[in-house]
XYZ file of C-alpha atoms in Angstrom:
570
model
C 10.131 15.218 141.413
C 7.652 17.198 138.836
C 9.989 16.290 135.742
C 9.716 11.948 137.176
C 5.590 12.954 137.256
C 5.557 14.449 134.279
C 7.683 12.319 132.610
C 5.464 9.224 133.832
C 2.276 10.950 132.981
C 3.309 11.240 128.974
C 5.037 8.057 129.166
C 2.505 6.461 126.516
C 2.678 8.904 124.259
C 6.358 9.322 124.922
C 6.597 5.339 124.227
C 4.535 6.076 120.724
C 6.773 8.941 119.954
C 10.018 6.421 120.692
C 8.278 3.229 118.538
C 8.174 6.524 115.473
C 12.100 7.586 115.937
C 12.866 3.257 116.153
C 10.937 2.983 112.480
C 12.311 5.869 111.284
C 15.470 4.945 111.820
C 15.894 2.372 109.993
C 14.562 3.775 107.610
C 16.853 7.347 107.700
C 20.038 4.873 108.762
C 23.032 5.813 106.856
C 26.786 4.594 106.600
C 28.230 8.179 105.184
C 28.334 11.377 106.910
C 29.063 14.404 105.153
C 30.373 17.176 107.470
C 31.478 20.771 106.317
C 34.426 22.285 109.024
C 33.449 26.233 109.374
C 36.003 28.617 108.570
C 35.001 30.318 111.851
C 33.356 29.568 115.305
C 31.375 31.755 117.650
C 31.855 33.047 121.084
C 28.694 35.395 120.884
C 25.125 35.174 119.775
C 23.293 37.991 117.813
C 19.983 39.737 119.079
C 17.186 39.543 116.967
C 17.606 43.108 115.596
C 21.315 42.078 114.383
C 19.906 39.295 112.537
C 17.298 41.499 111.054
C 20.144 43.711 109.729
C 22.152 41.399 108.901
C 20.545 37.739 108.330
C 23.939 36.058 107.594
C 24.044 32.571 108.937
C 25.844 32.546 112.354
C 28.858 30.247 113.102
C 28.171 27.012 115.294
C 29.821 27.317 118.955
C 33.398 25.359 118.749
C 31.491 23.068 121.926
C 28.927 22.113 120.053
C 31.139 21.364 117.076
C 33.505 18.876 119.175
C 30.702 17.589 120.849
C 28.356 16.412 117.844
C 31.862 15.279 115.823
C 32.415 12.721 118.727
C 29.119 12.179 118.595
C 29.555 10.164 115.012
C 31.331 7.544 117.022
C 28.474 6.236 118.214
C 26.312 6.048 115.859
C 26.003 2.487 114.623
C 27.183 0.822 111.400
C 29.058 4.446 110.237
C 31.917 3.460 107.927
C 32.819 6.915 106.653
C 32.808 10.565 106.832
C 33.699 12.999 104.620
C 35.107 16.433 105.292
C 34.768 19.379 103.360
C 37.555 21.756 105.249
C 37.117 25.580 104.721
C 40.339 27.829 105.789
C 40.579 28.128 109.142
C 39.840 31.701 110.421
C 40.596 30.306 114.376
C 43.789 29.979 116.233
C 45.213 26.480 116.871
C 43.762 25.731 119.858
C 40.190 24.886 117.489
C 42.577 23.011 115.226
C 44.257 20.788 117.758
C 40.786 20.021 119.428
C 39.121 19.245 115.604
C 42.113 17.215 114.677
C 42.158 15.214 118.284
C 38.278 14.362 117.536
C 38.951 13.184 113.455
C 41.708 11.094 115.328
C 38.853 9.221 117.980
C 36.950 8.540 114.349
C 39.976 7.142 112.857
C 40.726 4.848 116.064
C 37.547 3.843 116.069
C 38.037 2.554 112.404
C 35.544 4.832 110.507
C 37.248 6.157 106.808
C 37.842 9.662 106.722
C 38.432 11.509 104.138
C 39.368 15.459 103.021
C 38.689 18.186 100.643
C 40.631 21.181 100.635
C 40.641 23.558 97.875
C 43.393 25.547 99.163
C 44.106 27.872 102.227
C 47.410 27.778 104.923
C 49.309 25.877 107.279
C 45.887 25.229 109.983
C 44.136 23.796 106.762
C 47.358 21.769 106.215
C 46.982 20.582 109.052
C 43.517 19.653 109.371
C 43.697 18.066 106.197
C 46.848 15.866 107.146
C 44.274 14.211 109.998
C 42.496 12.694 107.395
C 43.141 8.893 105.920
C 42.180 9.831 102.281
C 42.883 13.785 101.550
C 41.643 15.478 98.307
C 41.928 18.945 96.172
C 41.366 20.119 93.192
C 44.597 19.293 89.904
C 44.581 23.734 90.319
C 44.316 24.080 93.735
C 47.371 25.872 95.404
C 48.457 26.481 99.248
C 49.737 28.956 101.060
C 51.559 27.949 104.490
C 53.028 30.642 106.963
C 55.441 28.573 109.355
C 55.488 30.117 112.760
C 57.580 33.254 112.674
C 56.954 37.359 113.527
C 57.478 40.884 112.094
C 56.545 42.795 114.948
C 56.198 47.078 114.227
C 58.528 49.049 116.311
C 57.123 52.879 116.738
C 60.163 53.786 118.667
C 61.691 56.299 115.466
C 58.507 57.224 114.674
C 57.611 58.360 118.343
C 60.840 60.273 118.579
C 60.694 61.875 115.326
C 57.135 62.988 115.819
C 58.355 64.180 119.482
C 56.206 61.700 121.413
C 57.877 60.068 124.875
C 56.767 56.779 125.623
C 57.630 55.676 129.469
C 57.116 52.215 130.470
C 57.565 50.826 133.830
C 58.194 46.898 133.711
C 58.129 44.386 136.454
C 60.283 42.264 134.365
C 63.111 41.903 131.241
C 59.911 39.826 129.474
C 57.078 42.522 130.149
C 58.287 43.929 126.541
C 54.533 45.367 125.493
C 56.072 48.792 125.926
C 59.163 47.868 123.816
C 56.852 48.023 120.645
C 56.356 52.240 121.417
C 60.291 53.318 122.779
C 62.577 50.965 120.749
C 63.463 50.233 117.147
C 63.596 46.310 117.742
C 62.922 44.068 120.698
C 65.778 43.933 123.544
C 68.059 40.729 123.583
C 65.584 38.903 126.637
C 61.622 39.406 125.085
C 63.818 38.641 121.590
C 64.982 35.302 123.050
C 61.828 34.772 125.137
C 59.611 34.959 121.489
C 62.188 32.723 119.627
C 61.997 29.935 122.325
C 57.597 30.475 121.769
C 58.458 30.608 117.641
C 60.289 26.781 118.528
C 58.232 25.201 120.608
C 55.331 25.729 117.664
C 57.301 24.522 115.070
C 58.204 20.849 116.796
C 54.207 20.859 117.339
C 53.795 21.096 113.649
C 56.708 19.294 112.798
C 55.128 15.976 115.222
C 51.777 16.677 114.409
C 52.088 16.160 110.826
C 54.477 13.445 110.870
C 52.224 11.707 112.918
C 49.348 12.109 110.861
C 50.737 11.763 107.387
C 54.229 11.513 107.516
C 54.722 15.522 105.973
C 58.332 16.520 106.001
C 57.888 20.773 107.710
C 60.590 21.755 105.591
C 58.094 21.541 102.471
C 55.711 24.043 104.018
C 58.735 26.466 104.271
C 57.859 27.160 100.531
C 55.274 30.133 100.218
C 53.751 28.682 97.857
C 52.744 25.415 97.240
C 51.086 23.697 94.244
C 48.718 20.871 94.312
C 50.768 18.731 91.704
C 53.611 18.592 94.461
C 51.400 17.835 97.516
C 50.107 14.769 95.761
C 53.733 13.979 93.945
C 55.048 13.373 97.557
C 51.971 11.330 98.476
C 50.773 14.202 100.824
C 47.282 14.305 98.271
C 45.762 11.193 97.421
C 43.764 11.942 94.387
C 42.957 14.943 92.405
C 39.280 15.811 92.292
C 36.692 18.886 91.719
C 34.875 20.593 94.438
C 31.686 19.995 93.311
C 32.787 16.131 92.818
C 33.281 15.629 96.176
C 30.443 17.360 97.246
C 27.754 15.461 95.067
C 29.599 12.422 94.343
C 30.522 11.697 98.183
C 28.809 8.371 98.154
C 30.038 6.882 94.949
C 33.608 5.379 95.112
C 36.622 7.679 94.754
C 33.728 10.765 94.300
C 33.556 9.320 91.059
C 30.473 9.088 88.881
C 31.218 7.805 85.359
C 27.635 6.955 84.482
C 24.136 7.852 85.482
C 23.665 4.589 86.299
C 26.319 3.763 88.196
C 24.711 3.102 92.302
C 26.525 4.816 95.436
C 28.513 2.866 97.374
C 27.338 4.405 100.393
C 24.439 5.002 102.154
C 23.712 8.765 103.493
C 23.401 9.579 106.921
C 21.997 12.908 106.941
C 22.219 15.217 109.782
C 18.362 15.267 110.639
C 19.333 11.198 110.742
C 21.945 11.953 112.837
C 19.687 14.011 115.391
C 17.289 11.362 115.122
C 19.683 8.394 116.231
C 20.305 10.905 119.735
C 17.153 11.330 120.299
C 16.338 7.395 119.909
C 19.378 6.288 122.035
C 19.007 8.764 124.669
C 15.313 7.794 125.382
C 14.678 6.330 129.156
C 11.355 5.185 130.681
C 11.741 7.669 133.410
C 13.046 11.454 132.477
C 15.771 12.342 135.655
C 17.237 15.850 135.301
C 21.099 15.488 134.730
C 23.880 18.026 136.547
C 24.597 21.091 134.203
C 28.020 21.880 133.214
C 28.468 25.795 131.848
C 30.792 26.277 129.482
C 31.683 30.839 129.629
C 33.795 31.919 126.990
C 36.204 34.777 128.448
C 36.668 36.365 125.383
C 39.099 39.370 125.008
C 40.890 42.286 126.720
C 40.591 42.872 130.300
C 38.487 46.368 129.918
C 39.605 48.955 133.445
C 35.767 49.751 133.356
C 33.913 49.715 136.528
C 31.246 51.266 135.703
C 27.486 49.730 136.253
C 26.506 48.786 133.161
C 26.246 44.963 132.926
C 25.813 44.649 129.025
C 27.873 42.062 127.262
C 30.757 43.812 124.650
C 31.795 41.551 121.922
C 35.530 40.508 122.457
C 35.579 42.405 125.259
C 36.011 41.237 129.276
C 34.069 43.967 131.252
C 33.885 43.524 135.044
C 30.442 44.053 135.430
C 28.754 41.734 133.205
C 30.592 38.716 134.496
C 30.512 39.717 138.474
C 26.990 39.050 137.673
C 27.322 36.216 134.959
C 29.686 34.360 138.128
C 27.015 35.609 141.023
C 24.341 33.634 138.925
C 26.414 30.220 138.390
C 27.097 30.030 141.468
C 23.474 30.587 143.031
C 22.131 28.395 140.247
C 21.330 24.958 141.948
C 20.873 23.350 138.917
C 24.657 24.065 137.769
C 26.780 21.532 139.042
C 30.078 22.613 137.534
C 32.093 25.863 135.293
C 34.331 25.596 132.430
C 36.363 28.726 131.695
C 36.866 28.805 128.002
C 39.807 31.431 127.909
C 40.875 33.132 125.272
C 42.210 36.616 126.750
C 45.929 38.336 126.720
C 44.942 40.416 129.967
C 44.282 43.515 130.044
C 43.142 45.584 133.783
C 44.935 44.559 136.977
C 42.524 46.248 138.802
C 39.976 44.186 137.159
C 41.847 40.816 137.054
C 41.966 41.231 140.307
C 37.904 41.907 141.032
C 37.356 39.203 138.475
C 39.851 36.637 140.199
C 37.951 37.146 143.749
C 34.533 36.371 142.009
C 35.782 33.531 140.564
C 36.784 32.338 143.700
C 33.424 32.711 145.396
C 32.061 30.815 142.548
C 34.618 28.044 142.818
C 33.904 27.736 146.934
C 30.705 26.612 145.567
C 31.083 23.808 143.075
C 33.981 23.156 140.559
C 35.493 25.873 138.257
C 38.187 24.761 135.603
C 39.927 26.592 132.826
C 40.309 25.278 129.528
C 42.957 28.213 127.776
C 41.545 27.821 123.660
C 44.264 29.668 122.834
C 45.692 32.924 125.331
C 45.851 32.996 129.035
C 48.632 35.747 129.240
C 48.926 37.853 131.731
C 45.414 38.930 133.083
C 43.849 35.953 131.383
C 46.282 33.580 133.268
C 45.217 36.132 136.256
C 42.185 34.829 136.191
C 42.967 31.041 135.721
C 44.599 31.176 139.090
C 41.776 31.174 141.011
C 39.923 27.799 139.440
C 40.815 24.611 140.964
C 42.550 23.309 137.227
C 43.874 25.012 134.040
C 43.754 22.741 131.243
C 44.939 23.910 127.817
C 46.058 22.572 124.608
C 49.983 22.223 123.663
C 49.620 25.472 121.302
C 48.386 27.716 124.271
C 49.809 30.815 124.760
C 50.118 31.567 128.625
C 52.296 33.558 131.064
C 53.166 36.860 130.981
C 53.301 37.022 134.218
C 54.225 40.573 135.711
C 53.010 43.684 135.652
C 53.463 47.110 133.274
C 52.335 50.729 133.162
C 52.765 52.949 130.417
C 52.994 56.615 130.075
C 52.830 58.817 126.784
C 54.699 62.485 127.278
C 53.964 64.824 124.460
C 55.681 68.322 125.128
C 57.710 68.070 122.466
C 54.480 66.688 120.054
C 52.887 70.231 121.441
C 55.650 72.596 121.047
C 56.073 71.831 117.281
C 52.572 73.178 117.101
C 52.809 76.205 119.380
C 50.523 74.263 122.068
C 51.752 74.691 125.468
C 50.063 73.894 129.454
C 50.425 75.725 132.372
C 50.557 73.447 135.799
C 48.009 75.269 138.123
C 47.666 73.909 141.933
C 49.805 70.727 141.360
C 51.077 68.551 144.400
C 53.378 65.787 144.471
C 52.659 62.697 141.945
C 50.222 65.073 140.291
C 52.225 64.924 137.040
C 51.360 60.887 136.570
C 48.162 61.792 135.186
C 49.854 64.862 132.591
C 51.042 64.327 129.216
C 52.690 67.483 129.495
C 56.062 66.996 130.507
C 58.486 64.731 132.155
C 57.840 62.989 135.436
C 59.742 63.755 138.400
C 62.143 61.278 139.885
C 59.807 60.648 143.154
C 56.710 60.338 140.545
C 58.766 57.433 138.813
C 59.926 56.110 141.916
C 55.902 55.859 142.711
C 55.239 54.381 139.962
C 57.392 51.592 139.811
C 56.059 50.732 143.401
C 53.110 50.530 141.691
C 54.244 47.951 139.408
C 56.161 46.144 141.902
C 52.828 45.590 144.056
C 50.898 44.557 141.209
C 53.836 42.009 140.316
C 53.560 40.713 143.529
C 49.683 40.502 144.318
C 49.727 38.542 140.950
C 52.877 35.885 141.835
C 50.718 35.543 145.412
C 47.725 34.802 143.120
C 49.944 31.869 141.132
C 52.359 30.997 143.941
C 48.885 29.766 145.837
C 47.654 28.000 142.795
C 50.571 26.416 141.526
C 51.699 25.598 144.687
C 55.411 27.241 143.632
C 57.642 29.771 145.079
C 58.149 33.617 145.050
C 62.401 32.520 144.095
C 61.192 30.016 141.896
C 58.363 31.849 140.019
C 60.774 34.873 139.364
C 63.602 33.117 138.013
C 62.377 31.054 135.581
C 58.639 31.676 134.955
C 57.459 35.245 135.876
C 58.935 38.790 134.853
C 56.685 38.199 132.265
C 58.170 34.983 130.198
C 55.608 33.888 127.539
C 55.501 29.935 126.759
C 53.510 27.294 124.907
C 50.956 25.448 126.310
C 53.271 22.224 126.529
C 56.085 23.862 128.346
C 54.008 25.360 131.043
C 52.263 21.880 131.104
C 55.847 20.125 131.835
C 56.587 23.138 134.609
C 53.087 22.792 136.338
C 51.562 25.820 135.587
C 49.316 24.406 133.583
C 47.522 20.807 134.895
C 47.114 19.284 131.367
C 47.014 19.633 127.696
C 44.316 17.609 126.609
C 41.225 18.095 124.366
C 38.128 19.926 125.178
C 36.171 16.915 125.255
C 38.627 15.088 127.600
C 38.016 17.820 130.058
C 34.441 17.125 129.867
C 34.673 13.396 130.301
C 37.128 13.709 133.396
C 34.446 16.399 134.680
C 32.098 13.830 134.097
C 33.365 10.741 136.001
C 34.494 13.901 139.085
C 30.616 14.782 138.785
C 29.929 10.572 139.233
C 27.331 10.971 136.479
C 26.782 9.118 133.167
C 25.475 11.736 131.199
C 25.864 16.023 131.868
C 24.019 18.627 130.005
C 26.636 20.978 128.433
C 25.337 24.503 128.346
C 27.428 27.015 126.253
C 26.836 30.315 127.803
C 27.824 33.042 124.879
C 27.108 36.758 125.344
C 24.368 38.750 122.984
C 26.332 40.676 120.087
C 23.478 43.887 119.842
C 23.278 46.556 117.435
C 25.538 48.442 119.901
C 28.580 45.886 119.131
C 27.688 45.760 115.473
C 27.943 50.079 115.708
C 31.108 49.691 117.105
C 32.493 47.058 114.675
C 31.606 48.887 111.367
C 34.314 51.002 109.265
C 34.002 54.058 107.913
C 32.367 53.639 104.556
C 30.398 50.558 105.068
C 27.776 50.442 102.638
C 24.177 49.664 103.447
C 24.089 47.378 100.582
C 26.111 45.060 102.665
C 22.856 44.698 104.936
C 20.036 42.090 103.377
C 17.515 44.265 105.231
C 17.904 47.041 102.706
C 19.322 45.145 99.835
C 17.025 41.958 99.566
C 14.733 42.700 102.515
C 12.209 39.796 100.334
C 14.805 37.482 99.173
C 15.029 34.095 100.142
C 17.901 32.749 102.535
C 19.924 30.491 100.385
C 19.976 27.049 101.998
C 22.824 25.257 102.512
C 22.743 21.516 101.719
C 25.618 20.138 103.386
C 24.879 21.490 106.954
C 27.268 22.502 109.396
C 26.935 20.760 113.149
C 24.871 22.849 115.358
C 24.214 20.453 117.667
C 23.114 22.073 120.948
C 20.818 19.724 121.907
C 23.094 16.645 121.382
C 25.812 18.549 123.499
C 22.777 18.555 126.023
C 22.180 15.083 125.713
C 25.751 14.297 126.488
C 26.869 10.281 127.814
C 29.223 7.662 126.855
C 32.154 10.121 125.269
């Protein structure tokens, strides 16, 4: 009711303000968008001191990203954007959902066109999406096909007299294989080469879809520009800096001073400006709130009380309260999970899976798996009302492990030895010293076994499956891509991000949501904990150019926060 007052009150000057964005729109109103793709993306924002210390420009949030790329569909009379595409540093769950969105452009007829001046297969890839792709005559690639070389520490542990015990709920649970064997047992071998497959017939369709790229030539290591474009995978050879100031001329080619651009440029305060112009109304309503938490990480067994967030990192007692807040948050009217954990805790996965459900008793909780949802992190999917992911998700590992280190034999090669004082029965689990006696093992694996089977309750219930059906061909800890576990319903879809947020969107019955990405504060206590031995201080601004001025960028990336707040029509 105050926001429709106030809103009413200012409408005058709100009116004058609108007449100024109308005017200068046409005269900002461009047909050629130049858009840089990050080599990274953020799930974390820095404090202030962090910036101090280190003022390098932070990476946009992937949301935002998808959100303002869409966006460009909209605007009116675009006829072309041009991408500058850096090396991807993300997993290709980003890739799929930036390549899904340069897709919407091309359906919607707008030119698009590449630069790539080298980089691997996800660059390949994002490149390929593109109806016009470019690169320098010297440029060269370098694609890794998806394949493993997995360490074994098995000799090593033996020859350094260190016992590794593991106690598996399944063939599959194999993390414990990497510490007592010299190469992976015949099942997790099979299990990772059937994972290895399904990736490569993703790659293989999605770049024969998008420009007709036979896999087999990414199978060399390396691979020269001069080939790429031989084989009509490169349209035309031309320099960085061409494509970067020459973007509106024809072909990025300026042959004379006064040659005039083709294009006109749409620049990304333009861009802004169009939003702010279109999504004008008389009235101001509030709109529901859809929150967008990155899970980010391994499951940590902490339970302790502090409630700070740890970069990468899935502590239980920063998102009980993160979850106890949504969901006593009128104003939210819906969660997105944005997973990206292999598990961790069982303890925790478990605390975390029961807040989630309190939350989701409340208003709607989905999961959209970026790229891992194994084991804990599919834990915690189960108790959401949908996990969506993309077709290169990696998800299962469903089961349960515990692992054990016994170094006697570590200690008696250096004269160290323990004496057991006032031990009692299962006492030994928590001693390195020494082997475990059968009844301790015996414990232990009943351990495992009622972890296993809390977490098949937890899926049975969502995935509406069975304990006989679960076991045999989905749980003991069986990895799989995101489109296999979509065709055996463990996962409800694999569509994009920005699907998810439509369909939430027409559940919600609203025409436009404002899309909140909620990312944790990286402090000076995460940046402690990242730095290696031998940093140098040099590497901070602060000391080394504590006056120097922050080198702007010209071609600026999308950080389009308040777009993805203004969100209707996608």
């Amino acid at each position: 009711m105050f926001r429709i007052l106030f809103s009413l009150v200012f409408l005058p000057i709100r009116i004058l303000f609108q007449g100024f964005r109308i005017l200068s729109w046409i005269i900002r109103k461009g047909d050629h968008f130049y858009l840089e793709i990050p080599s990274s993306f953020s799930f974390d924002r820095k404090s202030f001191l962090v910036k101090l210390l280190v003022p390098k420009e932070e990476a946009p949030f992937l949301v935002d990203f998808l959100i303002g790329l869409k966006a460009l569909t909209k605007v009116p009379g675009l006829k072309k954007v041009s991408f500058h595409i850096s090396n991807p540093e993300y997993g290709f769950g980003e890739v799929w959902n930036i390549c899904e969105t340069i897709q919407t452009l091309n359906e919607k007829g707008i030119e698009t066109s590449g630069f790539c001046l080298g980089g691997g297969t996800k660059a390949l890839l994002l490149l390929s999406q593109c109806k016009h792709r470019y690169t320098s005559s010297a440029a060269e690639f370098f694609p890794i096909l998806p394949s493993a070389e997995p360490y074994f520490f098995g000799g090593a542990a033996k020859k350094f007299g260190v016992g590794v015990e593991a106690y598996a709920s399944g063939a599959f649970k194999s993390f414990g294989e990497t510490f007592q064997r010299t190469s992976f047992s015949a099942p997790a071998r099979k299990n990772l080469e059937a994972l290895l497959t399904d990736y490569k017939e993703l790659l293989s369709t999605g770049f024969k879809k998008s420009s007709n790229l036979d896999l087999k030539v990414l199978e060399e290591p390396i691979i020269s520009s001069e080939k790429l474009k031989k084989i009509g995978f490169i349209t035309e050879f031309v320099e960085e800096d061409e494509f970067e100031e020459n973007y509106l001329f024809e072909n990025y080619k300026k042959e004379k001073e006064t040659d005039k651009p083709k294009y006109k440029k749409l620049s990304p305060k333009g861009f802004r400006l169009y939003h702010k112009k279109s999504n004008f109304t008389l009235i101001s309503k509030s709109v529901p709130i859809v929150a967008v938490l990155p899970v980010q990480g391994n499951i940590l067994p902490d339970l302790g009380r502090e409630e700070d967030f740890r970069s990468r990192q899935v502590s239980f007692r920063y998102y009980q309260e993160i979850f106890k807040d949504l969901k006593e948050d009128p104003k939210v009217a819906a969660v997105i999970l944005e997973m990206n954990s292999p598990g961790g805790s069982a303890l925790v996965s478990e605390l975390l899976y029961r807040e989630i459900k309190k939350l989701a008793e409340k208003k709607p909780v989905i999961t959209y798996v970026l790229n891992v949802a194994a084991s804990g992190g599919y834990y915690l999917s189960c108790a959401t009302q949908k996990i969506h992911g993309t077709p290169y998700s990696i998800v299962g590992s469903i089961g349960a492990v515990m692992m054990r280190f016994e170094l006697k034999k570590l200690y008696d090669k250096f004269g160290v030895q323990k004496e057991r004082i006032g031990f009692y029965p299962h006492r030994d689990i928590l001693s390195e010293y020494g082997k475990l006696s059968p009844k301790s093992e015996q414990f232990l694996r009943k351990e495992v076994l009622r972890s296993r089977d809390l977490f098949y309750s937890r899926v049975i219930e969502s995935r509406k499956t069975s304990f006989q059906e679960l076991e045999k061909h989905y749980g003991e800890g069986r990895i799989f891509s995101g489109q296999t576990f979509r065709k055996s319903g463990f996962l409800d879809s694999c569509d994009s991000f920005l699907d998810i947020l439509q369909n939430l969107k027409t559940e919600l019955k609203s025409k436009k949501i404002d899309v909140r990405y909620l990312p944790g504060t990286y402090s000076w206590k995460d940046l402690v904990q990242d730095l290696k031995p031998g940093i140098q201080l040099s590497k901070f601004s602060f000391f080394s150019k504590l006056n120097a001025e922050k080198k702007q960028n010209p071609m600026e990336v999308l950080h389009l926060s308040e777009i993805a707040q203004e969100l209707s029509g996608l």
